[in-house]
Every structure is written in structure tokens, then in C-alpha cells.
mmCIF file of C-alpha atoms in Angstrom:
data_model
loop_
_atom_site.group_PDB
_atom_site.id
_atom_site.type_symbol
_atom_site.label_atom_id
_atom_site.label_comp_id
_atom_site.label_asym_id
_atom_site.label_seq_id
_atom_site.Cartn_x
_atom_site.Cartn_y
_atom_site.Cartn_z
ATOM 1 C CA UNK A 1 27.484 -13.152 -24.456
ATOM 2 C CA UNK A 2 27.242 -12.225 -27.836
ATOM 3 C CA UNK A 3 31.131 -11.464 -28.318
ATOM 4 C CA UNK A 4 31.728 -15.097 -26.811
ATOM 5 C CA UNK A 5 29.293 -17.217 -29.054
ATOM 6 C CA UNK A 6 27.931 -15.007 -31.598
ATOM 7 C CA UNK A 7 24.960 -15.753 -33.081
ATOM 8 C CA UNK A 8 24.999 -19.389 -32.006
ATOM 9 C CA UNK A 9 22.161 -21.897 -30.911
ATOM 10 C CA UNK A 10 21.656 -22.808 -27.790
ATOM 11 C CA UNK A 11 19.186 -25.639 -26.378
ATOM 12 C CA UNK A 12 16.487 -25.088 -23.624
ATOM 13 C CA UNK A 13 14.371 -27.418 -21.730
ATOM 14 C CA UNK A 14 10.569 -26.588 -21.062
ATOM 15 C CA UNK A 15 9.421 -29.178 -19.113
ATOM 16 C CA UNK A 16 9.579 -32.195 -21.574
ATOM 17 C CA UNK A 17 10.153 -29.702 -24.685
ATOM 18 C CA UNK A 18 13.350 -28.908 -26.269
ATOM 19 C CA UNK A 19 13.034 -25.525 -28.178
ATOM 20 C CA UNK A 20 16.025 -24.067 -29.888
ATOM 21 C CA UNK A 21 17.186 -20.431 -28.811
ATOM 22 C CA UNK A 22 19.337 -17.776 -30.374
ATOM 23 C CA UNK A 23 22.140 -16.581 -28.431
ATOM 24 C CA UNK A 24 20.593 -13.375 -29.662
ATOM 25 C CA UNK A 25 17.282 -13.932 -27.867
ATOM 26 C CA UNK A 26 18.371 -14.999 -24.383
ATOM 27 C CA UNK A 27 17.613 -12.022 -22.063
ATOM 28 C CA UNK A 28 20.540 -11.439 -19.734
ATOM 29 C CA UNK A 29 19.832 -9.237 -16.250
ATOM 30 C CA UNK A 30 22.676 -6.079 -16.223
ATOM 31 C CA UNK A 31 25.135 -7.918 -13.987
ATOM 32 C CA UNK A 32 24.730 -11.826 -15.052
ATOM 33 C CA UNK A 33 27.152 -14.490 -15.210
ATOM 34 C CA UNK A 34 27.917 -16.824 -17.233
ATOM 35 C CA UNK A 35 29.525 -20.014 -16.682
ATOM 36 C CA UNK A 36 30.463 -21.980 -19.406
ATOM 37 C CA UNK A 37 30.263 -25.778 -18.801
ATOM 38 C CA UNK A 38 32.775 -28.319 -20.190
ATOM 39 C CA UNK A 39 31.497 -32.213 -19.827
ATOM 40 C CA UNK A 40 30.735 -34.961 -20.812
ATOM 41 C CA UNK A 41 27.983 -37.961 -19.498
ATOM 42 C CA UNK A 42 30.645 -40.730 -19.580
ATOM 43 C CA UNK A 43 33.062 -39.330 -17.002
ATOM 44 C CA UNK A 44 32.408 -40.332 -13.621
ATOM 45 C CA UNK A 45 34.188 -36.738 -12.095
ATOM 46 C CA UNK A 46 32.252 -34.786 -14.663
ATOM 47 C CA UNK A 47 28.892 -36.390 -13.200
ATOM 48 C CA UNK A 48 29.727 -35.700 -9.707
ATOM 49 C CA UNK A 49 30.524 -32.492 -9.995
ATOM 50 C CA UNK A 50 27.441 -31.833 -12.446
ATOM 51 C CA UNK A 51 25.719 -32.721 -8.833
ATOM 52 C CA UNK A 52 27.647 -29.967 -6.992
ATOM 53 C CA UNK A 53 27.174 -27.541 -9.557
ATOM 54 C CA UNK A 54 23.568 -28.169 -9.514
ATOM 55 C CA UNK A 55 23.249 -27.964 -6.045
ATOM 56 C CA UNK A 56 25.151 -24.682 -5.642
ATOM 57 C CA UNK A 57 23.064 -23.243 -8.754
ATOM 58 C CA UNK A 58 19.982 -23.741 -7.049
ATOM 59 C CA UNK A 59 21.051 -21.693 -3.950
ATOM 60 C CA UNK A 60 22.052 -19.031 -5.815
ATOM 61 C CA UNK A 61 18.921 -18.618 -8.060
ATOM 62 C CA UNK A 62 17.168 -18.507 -4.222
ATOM 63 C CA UNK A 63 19.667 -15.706 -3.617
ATOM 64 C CA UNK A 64 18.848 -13.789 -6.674
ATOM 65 C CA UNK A 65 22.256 -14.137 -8.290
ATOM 66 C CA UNK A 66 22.271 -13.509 -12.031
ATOM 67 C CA UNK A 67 23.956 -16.195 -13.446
ATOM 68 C CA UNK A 68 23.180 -18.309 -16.722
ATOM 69 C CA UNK A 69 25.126 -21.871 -17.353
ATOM 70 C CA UNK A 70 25.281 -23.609 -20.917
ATOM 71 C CA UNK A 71 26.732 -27.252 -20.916
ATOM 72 C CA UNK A 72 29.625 -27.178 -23.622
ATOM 73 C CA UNK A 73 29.246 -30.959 -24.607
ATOM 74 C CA UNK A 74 32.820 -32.756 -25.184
ATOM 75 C CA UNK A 75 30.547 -35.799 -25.828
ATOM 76 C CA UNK A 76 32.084 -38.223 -28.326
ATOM 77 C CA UNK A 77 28.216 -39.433 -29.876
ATOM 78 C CA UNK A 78 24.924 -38.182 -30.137
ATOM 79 C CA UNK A 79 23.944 -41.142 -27.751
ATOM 80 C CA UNK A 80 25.668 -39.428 -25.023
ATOM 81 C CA UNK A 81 24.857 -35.963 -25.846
ATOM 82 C CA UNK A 82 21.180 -36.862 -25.409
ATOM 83 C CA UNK A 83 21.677 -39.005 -21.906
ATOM 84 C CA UNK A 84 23.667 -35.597 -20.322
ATOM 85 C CA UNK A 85 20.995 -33.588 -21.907
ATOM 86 C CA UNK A 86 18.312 -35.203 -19.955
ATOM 87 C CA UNK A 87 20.099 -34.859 -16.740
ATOM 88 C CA UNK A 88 20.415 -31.235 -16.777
ATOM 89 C CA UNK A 89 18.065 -28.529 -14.747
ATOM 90 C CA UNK A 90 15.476 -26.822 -17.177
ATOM 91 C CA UNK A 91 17.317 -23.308 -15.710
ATOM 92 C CA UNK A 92 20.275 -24.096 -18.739
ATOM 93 C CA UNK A 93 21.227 -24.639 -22.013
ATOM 94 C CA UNK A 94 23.067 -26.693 -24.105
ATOM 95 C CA UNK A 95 25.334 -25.731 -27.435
ATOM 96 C CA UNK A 96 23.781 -28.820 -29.340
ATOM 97 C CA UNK A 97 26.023 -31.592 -29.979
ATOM 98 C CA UNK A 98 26.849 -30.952 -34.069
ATOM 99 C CA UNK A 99 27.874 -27.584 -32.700
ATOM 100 C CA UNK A 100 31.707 -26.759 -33.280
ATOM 101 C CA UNK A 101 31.601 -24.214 -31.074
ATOM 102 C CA UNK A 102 32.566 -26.101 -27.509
ATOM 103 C CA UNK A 103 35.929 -27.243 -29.993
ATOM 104 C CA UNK A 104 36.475 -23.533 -30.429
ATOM 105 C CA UNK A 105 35.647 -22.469 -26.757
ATOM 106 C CA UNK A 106 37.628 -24.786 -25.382
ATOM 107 C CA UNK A 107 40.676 -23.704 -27.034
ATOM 108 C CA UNK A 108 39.885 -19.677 -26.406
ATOM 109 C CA UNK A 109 39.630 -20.955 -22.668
ATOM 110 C CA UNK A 110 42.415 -23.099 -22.605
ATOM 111 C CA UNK A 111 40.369 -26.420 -21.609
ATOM 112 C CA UNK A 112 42.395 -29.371 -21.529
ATOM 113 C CA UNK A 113 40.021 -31.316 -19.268
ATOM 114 C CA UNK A 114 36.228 -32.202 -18.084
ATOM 115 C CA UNK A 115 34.707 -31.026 -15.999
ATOM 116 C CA UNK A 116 35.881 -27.902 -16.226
ATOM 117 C CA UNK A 117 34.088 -24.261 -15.824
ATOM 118 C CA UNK A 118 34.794 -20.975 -17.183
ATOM 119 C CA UNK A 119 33.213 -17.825 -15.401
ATOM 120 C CA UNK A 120 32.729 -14.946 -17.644
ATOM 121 C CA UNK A 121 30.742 -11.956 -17.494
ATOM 122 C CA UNK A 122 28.152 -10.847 -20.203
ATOM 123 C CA UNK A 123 29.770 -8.964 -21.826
ATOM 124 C CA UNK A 124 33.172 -11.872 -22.585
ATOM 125 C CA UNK A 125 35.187 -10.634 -20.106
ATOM 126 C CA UNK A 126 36.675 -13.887 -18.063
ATOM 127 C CA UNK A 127 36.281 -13.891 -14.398
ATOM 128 C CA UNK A 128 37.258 -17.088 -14.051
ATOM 129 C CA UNK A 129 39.049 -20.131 -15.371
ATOM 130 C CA UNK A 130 39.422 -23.402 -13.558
ATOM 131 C CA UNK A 131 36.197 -22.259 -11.627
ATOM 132 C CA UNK A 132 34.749 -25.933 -10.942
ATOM 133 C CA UNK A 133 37.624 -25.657 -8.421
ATOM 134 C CA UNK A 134 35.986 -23.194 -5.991
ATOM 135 C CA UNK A 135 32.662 -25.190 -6.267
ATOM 136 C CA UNK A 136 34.665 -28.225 -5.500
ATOM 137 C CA UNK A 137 36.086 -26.834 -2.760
ATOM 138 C CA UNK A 138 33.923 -23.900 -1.933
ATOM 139 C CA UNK A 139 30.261 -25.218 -3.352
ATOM 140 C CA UNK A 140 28.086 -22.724 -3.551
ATOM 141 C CA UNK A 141 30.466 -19.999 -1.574
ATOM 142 C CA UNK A 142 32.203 -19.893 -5.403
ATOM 143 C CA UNK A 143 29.865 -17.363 -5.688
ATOM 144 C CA UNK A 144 31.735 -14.864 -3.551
ATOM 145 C CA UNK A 145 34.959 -15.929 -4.717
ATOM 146 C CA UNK A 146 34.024 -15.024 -8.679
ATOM 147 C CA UNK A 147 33.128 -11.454 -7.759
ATOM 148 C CA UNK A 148 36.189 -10.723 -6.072
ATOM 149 C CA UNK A 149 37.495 -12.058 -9.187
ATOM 150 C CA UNK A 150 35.286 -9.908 -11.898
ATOM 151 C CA UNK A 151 36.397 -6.659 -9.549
ATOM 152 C CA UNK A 152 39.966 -7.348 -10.629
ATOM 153 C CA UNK A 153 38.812 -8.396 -14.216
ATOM 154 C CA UNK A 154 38.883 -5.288 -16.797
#
């Protein structure tokens, strides 16, 4: 994850607490996934799929999948930022909204649009681009679809 956003900051929820993490510092299981989350509060398809994604997330922490999601804000003001923010399952983090690093991401990833999800493994490698289509289409079956993906990815 490192290679991908350095030594960044990410945001985590505890409960009602907001506690700033190092990209460093987030323990990542041999195996996990990351899926880097492209949004913003004030688009209506970016807030229904945040509800698929959600759902789908939740089934796979039952299943045991390793997989870690951090929201990549394209908000426009801090206003916004903070409403999305509040929305989101304790389970991920956030690159704070001051952070230029979503700007950068989204042109390594080639994101035009929101929503839109990247799958990548820990280690940078992508799995996936355009992913929020297979949990559009696929909800939480995405799942299978990524690692058949990340066995072709090298």
C-alpha cells in the first residue's frame, strides 16, 4: 500500500472518534485488497452505489475476505467532505479532504468519473479498474470476479 500512497494520512472512525493513521501503521493481512474509492456526497450515483458497496463489504468481512477500502474524496468543500465522512462504515478510511493525493491517484488510475473503484493488491499491483462495475452488476459476487483478475495481474 505503501508504493501507492506513501507515507500518507489516512482517517479512521472509532465509534464517534476520528483518529488520524499513517499509511505506515495500518496492518494489512498477507493477501488483502485494496479498493480505492473515488466519490463524492453530492452525486446522487456516487451515493447509491456507496449503498451497494457497503452492502457487499459487509458480506465479505462475514466471509473473511481481506480487503481494506479508503474513500478518495473528489469533494469540492470541506462541508461536503465532512457530510460523506459521516456516512461511511467505521471498517474504512478516508485520505482527508486537504489531501492532494486523490488529484494524484486519480490520474495514476485514469479516473475521469465518480463513483468509480480501483482494485489493487497490497503491494500496488492493479487488479482492477472500473471495478464499481462488477458490484453494480455483480454486488458482492465482484469478489470472485477481482481474483480471477489479480491471477492474471503480475
Amino acid at each position: 500500500m505503501e508504493s501507492v500512497l506513501g507515507s500518507k494520512t489516512l482517517l479512521h472512525k472509532n465509534n464517534k472518534d476520528v483518529t488520524e493513521v499513517k499509511v505506515t501503521d495500518v496492518h494489512l493481512e498477507q493477501g488483502t485488497y485494496i479498493c480505492l474509492y473515488f466519490t463524492a456526497s453530492s452525486c446522487a450515483p456516487c451515493v447509491k452505489f456507496r449503498g451497494l458497496l457497503k452492502t457487499s463489504f459487509k458480506r465479505w468481512l462475514k466471509q473473511k475476505r481481506n480487503i481494506l477500502v479508503i474513500l478518495c474524496n473528489k469533494e469540492k468543500d470541506e462541508k461536503g467532505f465532512q457530510a460523506g465522512f459521516k456516512r461511511l462504515p467505521p471498517e474504512w478510511y478516508v485520505l482527508p479532504f486537504s489531501s492532494a493525493i486523490s488529484t494524484e491517484l486519480c490520474s495514476r488510475f485514469d479516473v475521469t468519473s465518480v463513483p468509480s473503484l480501483v482494485v489493487i493488491k497490497s503491494d500496488g499491483k492493479i487488479v482492477k479498474k472500473e471495478a464499481e462495475l462488477d458490484v453494480i452488476h455483480k454486488l458482492d459476487k465482484a469478489w470472485d470476479i477481482w481474483m480471477e483478475d489479480a491471477k492474471k495481474c503480475k
